[in-house]
């Protein structure tokens, strides 16, 4: 499965729209049921509206009806695999702290759990609500 996820992230990276930064990123998310949803970064002339590859992959999965995930693979330029940005960490934490994140570079990879990347997310608990995120 790691190979399929890496391939899917590579393929999505080819579609990255990154004319401003030039950094092309692909991400592939594996659902608990074994489906794969991919995303790439989508930049905007109004820079702050840029969407990262990870959040695009989460959006694709959720829009298809999937909310329970096992692993996220990120592929980008760079030797050791990039560390996901803070906004993406918050978004990943919405769907569970156990999710494994693997970031692949040209010379190796780094692995974390979402819990390690982002131990104390703002969550539904802070809104006084029960979590609904893992209900599919
Ligand atoms: N980017 C991602 O897609 N994922 C990350 O985890 C870090 C940053 C993108 C956003 C932007 O298009 C470019 O990389 C440079 O920040």
PDB file of C-alpha atoms and ligand atoms in Angstrom:
ATOM      1  CA  UNK A   1       0.000   0.000   0.000  1.00  0.00           C
ATOM      2  CA  UNK A   2       2.898   2.375   0.734  1.00  0.00           C
ATOM      3  CA  UNK A   3       3.993   1.967  -2.895  1.00  0.00           C
ATOM      4  CA  UNK A   4       0.525   2.755  -4.279  1.00  0.00           C
ATOM      5  CA  UNK A   5       0.208   5.766  -2.026  1.00  0.00           C
ATOM      6  CA  UNK A   6       3.617   7.070  -3.059  1.00  0.00           C
ATOM      7  CA  UNK A   7       2.732   6.577  -6.716  1.00  0.00           C
ATOM      8  CA  UNK A   8      -0.590   8.388  -6.271  1.00  0.00           C
ATOM      9  CA  UNK A   9       1.149  11.287  -4.514  1.00  0.00           C
ATOM     10  CA  UNK A  10       3.740  11.471  -7.314  1.00  0.00           C
ATOM     11  CA  UNK A  11       1.006  11.539  -9.941  1.00  0.00           C
ATOM     12  CA  UNK A  12      -0.939  14.262  -8.151  1.00  0.00           C
ATOM     13  CA  UNK A  13       2.277  16.274  -7.764  1.00  0.00           C
ATOM     14  CA  UNK A  14       2.531  16.375 -11.557  1.00  0.00           C
ATOM     15  CA  UNK A  15      -0.699  18.387 -11.525  1.00  0.00           C
ATOM     16  CA  UNK A  16       0.483  20.850  -8.882  1.00  0.00           C
ATOM     17  CA  UNK A  17      -0.389  24.439  -9.711  1.00  0.00           C
ATOM     18  CA  UNK A  18       2.567  26.260  -8.188  1.00  0.00           C
ATOM     19  CA  UNK A  19       3.557  29.133 -10.496  1.00  0.00           C
ATOM     20  CA  UNK A  20       4.475  31.433  -7.584  1.00  0.00           C
ATOM     21  CA  UNK A  21       6.565  29.295  -5.265  1.00  0.00           C
ATOM     22  CA  UNK A  22       7.683  26.683  -7.792  1.00  0.00           C
ATOM     23  CA  UNK A  23       7.357  24.055  -5.030  1.00  0.00           C
ATOM     24  CA  UNK A  24       5.268  21.185  -6.353  1.00  0.00           C
ATOM     25  CA  UNK A  25       3.661  18.977  -3.722  1.00  0.00           C
ATOM     26  CA  UNK A  26       1.525  15.839  -4.013  1.00  0.00           C
ATOM     27  CA  UNK A  27      -0.297  14.021  -1.228  1.00  0.00           C
ATOM     28  CA  UNK A  28      -2.199  10.741  -1.089  1.00  0.00           C
ATOM     29  CA  UNK A  29      -4.499   9.696   1.719  1.00  0.00           C
ATOM     30  CA  UNK A  30      -5.429   6.086   2.456  1.00  0.00           C
ATOM     31  CA  UNK A  31      -8.854   5.496   3.961  1.00  0.00           C
ATOM     32  CA  UNK A  32      -9.461   2.786   6.546  1.00  0.00           C
ATOM     33  CA  UNK A  33     -11.309   0.894   3.821  1.00  0.00           C
ATOM     34  CA  UNK A  34      -8.262   0.971   1.530  1.00  0.00           C
ATOM     35  CA  UNK A  35      -9.283   3.707  -0.906  1.00  0.00           C
ATOM     36  CA  UNK A  36      -6.807   6.354  -2.010  1.00  0.00           C
ATOM     37  CA  UNK A  37      -7.529  10.062  -2.499  1.00  0.00           C
ATOM     38  CA  UNK A  38      -4.876  12.393  -3.818  1.00  0.00           C
ATOM     39  CA  UNK A  39      -4.288  16.125  -3.913  1.00  0.00           C
ATOM     40  CA  UNK A  40      -1.749  18.668  -5.100  1.00  0.00           C
ATOM     41  CA  UNK A  41      -1.065  22.228  -4.044  1.00  0.00           C
ATOM     42  CA  UNK A  42      -3.171  24.854  -5.784  1.00  0.00           C
ATOM     43  CA  UNK A  43      -1.698  28.348  -5.574  1.00  0.00           C
ATOM     44  CA  UNK A  44      -3.387  31.670  -6.184  1.00  0.00           C
ATOM     45  CA  UNK A  45      -2.282  35.143  -7.267  1.00  0.00           C
ATOM     46  CA  UNK A  46      -3.685  36.218  -3.906  1.00  0.00           C
ATOM     47  CA  UNK A  47      -1.025  34.121  -2.193  1.00  0.00           C
ATOM     48  CA  UNK A  48      -2.849  33.519   1.070  1.00  0.00           C
ATOM     49  CA  UNK A  49      -5.594  31.641  -0.747  1.00  0.00           C
ATOM     50  CA  UNK A  50      -3.202  28.850  -1.669  1.00  0.00           C
ATOM     51  CA  UNK A  51      -4.326  25.350  -0.783  1.00  0.00           C
ATOM     52  CA  UNK A  52      -1.727  22.787   0.246  1.00  0.00           C
ATOM     53  CA  UNK A  53      -1.686  19.302  -1.256  1.00  0.00           C
ATOM     54  CA  UNK A  54      -2.604  17.681   2.064  1.00  0.00           C
ATOM     55  CA  UNK A  55      -5.763  19.739   2.508  1.00  0.00           C
ATOM     56  CA  UNK A  56      -6.808  19.149  -1.088  1.00  0.00           C
ATOM     57  CA  UNK A  57      -6.459  15.370  -0.523  1.00  0.00           C
ATOM     58  CA  UNK A  58      -8.533  15.554   2.676  1.00  0.00           C
ATOM     59  CA  UNK A  59     -11.193  17.537   0.817  1.00  0.00           C
ATOM     60  CA  UNK A  60     -11.341  14.991  -2.009  1.00  0.00           C
ATOM     61  CA  UNK A  61     -11.790  12.111   0.447  1.00  0.00           C
ATOM     62  CA  UNK A  62     -14.413  13.866   2.548  1.00  0.00           C
ATOM     63  CA  UNK A  63     -16.335  14.939  -0.572  1.00  0.00           C
ATOM     64  CA  UNK A  64     -16.447  11.282  -1.636  1.00  0.00           C
ATOM     65  CA  UNK A  65     -17.874  10.284   1.751  1.00  0.00           C
ATOM     66  CA  UNK A  66     -14.741   9.094   3.598  1.00  0.00           C
ATOM     67  CA  UNK A  67     -13.592  10.392   6.984  1.00  0.00           C
ATOM     68  CA  UNK A  68     -11.540   7.588   8.509  1.00  0.00           C
ATOM     69  CA  UNK A  69      -7.938   7.534   7.424  1.00  0.00           C
ATOM     70  CA  UNK A  70      -4.860   5.382   8.011  1.00  0.00           C
ATOM     71  CA  UNK A  71      -1.989   7.116   6.339  1.00  0.00           C
ATOM     72  CA  UNK A  72      -1.030  10.205   4.376  1.00  0.00           C
ATOM     73  CA  UNK A  73       1.958  10.203   2.022  1.00  0.00           C
ATOM     74  CA  UNK A  74       3.451  13.531   0.913  1.00  0.00           C
ATOM     75  CA  UNK A  75       5.842  13.828  -2.027  1.00  0.00           C
ATOM     76  CA  UNK A  76       7.783  17.026  -2.779  1.00  0.00           C
ATOM     77  CA  UNK A  77      11.160  18.334  -3.866  1.00  0.00           C
ATOM     78  CA  UNK A  78      13.843  18.314  -1.216  1.00  0.00           C
ATOM     79  CA  UNK A  79      16.035  15.667   0.271  1.00  0.00           C
ATOM     80  CA  UNK A  80      14.328  14.507   3.421  1.00  0.00           C
ATOM     81  CA  UNK A  81      10.614  15.118   2.953  1.00  0.00           C
ATOM     82  CA  UNK A  82       8.902  18.359   3.920  1.00  0.00           C
ATOM     83  CA  UNK A  83       7.165  18.881   7.226  1.00  0.00           C
ATOM     84  CA  UNK A  84       3.451  19.668   6.751  1.00  0.00           C
ATOM     85  CA  UNK A  85       2.446  23.248   7.519  1.00  0.00           C
ATOM     86  CA  UNK A  86       0.539  24.246  10.617  1.00  0.00           C
ATOM     87  CA  UNK A  87      -2.774  24.734   8.824  1.00  0.00           C
ATOM     88  CA  UNK A  88      -2.586  21.207   7.408  1.00  0.00           C
ATOM     89  CA  UNK A  89      -1.720  19.789  10.823  1.00  0.00           C
ATOM     90  CA  UNK A  90      -4.845  21.346  12.268  1.00  0.00           C
ATOM     91  CA  UNK A  91      -6.947  19.969   9.391  1.00  0.00           C
ATOM     92  CA  UNK A  92      -5.446  16.472   9.724  1.00  0.00           C
ATOM     93  CA  UNK A  93      -6.052  16.520  13.480  1.00  0.00           C
ATOM     94  CA  UNK A  94      -9.771  16.994  12.790  1.00  0.00           C
ATOM     95  CA  UNK A  95      -9.829  13.419  11.527  1.00  0.00           C
ATOM     96  CA  UNK A  96      -7.883  11.669  14.265  1.00  0.00           C
ATOM     97  CA  UNK A  97      -4.567  11.788  16.045  1.00  0.00           C
ATOM     98  CA  UNK A  98      -3.489   8.263  15.063  1.00  0.00           C
ATOM     99  CA  UNK A  99      -3.144   8.965  11.349  1.00  0.00           C
ATOM    100  CA  UNK A 100       0.374   8.223  10.126  1.00  0.00           C
ATOM    101  CA  UNK A 101       2.082  10.898   8.005  1.00  0.00           C
ATOM    102  CA  UNK A 102       4.972   9.895   5.738  1.00  0.00           C
ATOM    103  CA  UNK A 103       6.879  12.610   3.889  1.00  0.00           C
ATOM    104  CA  UNK A 104       9.044  11.391   1.041  1.00  0.00           C
ATOM    105  CA  UNK A 105      12.109  13.241  -0.249  1.00  0.00           C
ATOM    106  CA  UNK A 106      14.778  12.372  -2.785  1.00  0.00           C
ATOM    107  CA  UNK A 107      17.126  11.054  -0.119  1.00  0.00           C
ATOM    108  CA  UNK A 108      14.850   9.546   2.492  1.00  0.00           C
ATOM    109  CA  UNK A 109      11.597   9.960   4.320  1.00  0.00           C
ATOM    110  CA  UNK A 110      10.265  11.124   7.634  1.00  0.00           C
ATOM    111  CA  UNK A 111       7.342   9.603   9.532  1.00  0.00           C
ATOM    112  CA  UNK A 112       5.178  10.925  12.292  1.00  0.00           C
ATOM    113  CA  UNK A 113       1.730  10.458  13.751  1.00  0.00           C
ATOM    114  CA  UNK A 114      -0.587  13.455  13.668  1.00  0.00           C
ATOM    115  CA  UNK A 115      -0.364  13.358  17.471  1.00  0.00           C
ATOM    116  CA  UNK A 116       3.404  13.923  17.239  1.00  0.00           C
ATOM    117  CA  UNK A 117       3.053  16.706  14.675  1.00  0.00           C
ATOM    118  CA  UNK A 118       0.252  18.506  16.450  1.00  0.00           C
ATOM    119  CA  UNK A 119      -0.351  17.329  19.991  1.00  0.00           C
ATOM    120  CA  UNK A 120      -2.958  19.807  21.168  1.00  0.00           C
ATOM    121  CA  UNK A 121      -5.291  20.791  18.339  1.00  0.00           C
ATOM    122  CA  UNK A 122      -8.196  23.132  18.676  1.00  0.00           C
ATOM    123  CA  UNK A 123     -11.042  20.651  18.463  1.00  0.00           C
ATOM    124  CA  UNK A 124     -14.736  20.111  18.790  1.00  0.00           C
ATOM    125  CA  UNK A 125     -14.155  19.607  22.506  1.00  0.00           C
ATOM    126  CA  UNK A 126     -13.173  23.282  22.686  1.00  0.00           C
ATOM    127  CA  UNK A 127     -16.521  24.102  21.122  1.00  0.00           C
ATOM    128  CA  UNK A 128     -18.275  21.962  23.729  1.00  0.00           C
ATOM    129  CA  UNK A 129     -19.275  19.390  21.113  1.00  0.00           C
ATOM    130  CA  UNK A 130     -18.854  15.651  20.650  1.00  0.00           C
ATOM    131  CA  UNK A 131     -16.642  14.644  17.736  1.00  0.00           C
ATOM    132  CA  UNK A 132     -18.453  13.756  14.535  1.00  0.00           C
ATOM    133  CA  UNK A 133     -15.381  13.503  12.310  1.00  0.00           C
ATOM    134  CA  UNK A 134     -14.840   9.737  12.433  1.00  0.00           C
ATOM    135  CA  UNK A 135     -18.439   8.753  11.832  1.00  0.00           C
ATOM    136  CA  UNK A 136     -17.923   7.375   8.303  1.00  0.00           C
TER     137      UNK A 136
HETATM  138  N1  LIG B   1       2.755  23.339   0.522  1.00  0.00           N
HETATM  139  C1  LIG B   1       2.056  22.171   0.511  1.00  0.00           C
HETATM  140  O1  LIG B   1       1.363  21.851  -0.458  1.00  0.00           O
HETATM  141  N2  LIG B   1       2.144  21.377   1.607  1.00  0.00           N
HETATM  142  C2  LIG B   1       2.887  21.650   2.725  1.00  0.00           C
HETATM  143  O2  LIG B   1       2.857  20.909   3.683  1.00  0.00           O
HETATM  144  C3  LIG B   1       3.757  22.835   2.756  1.00  0.00           C
HETATM  145  C4  LIG B   1       3.540  23.796   1.643  1.00  0.00           C
HETATM  146  C5  LIG B   1       2.703  24.195  -0.660  1.00  0.00           C
HETATM  147  C6  LIG B   1       1.926  25.464  -0.482  1.00  0.00           C
HETATM  148  C7  LIG B   1       2.569  26.347  -1.517  1.00  0.00           C
HETATM  149  O3  LIG B   1       1.929  26.125  -2.762  1.00  0.00           O
HETATM  150  C8  LIG B   1       3.996  25.849  -1.624  1.00  0.00           C
HETATM  151  O4  LIG B   1       4.014  24.583  -1.030  1.00  0.00           O
HETATM  152  C9  LIG B   1       5.009  26.747  -0.939  1.00  0.00           C
HETATM  153  O5  LIG B   1       4.629  27.039   0.349  1.00  0.00           O
END
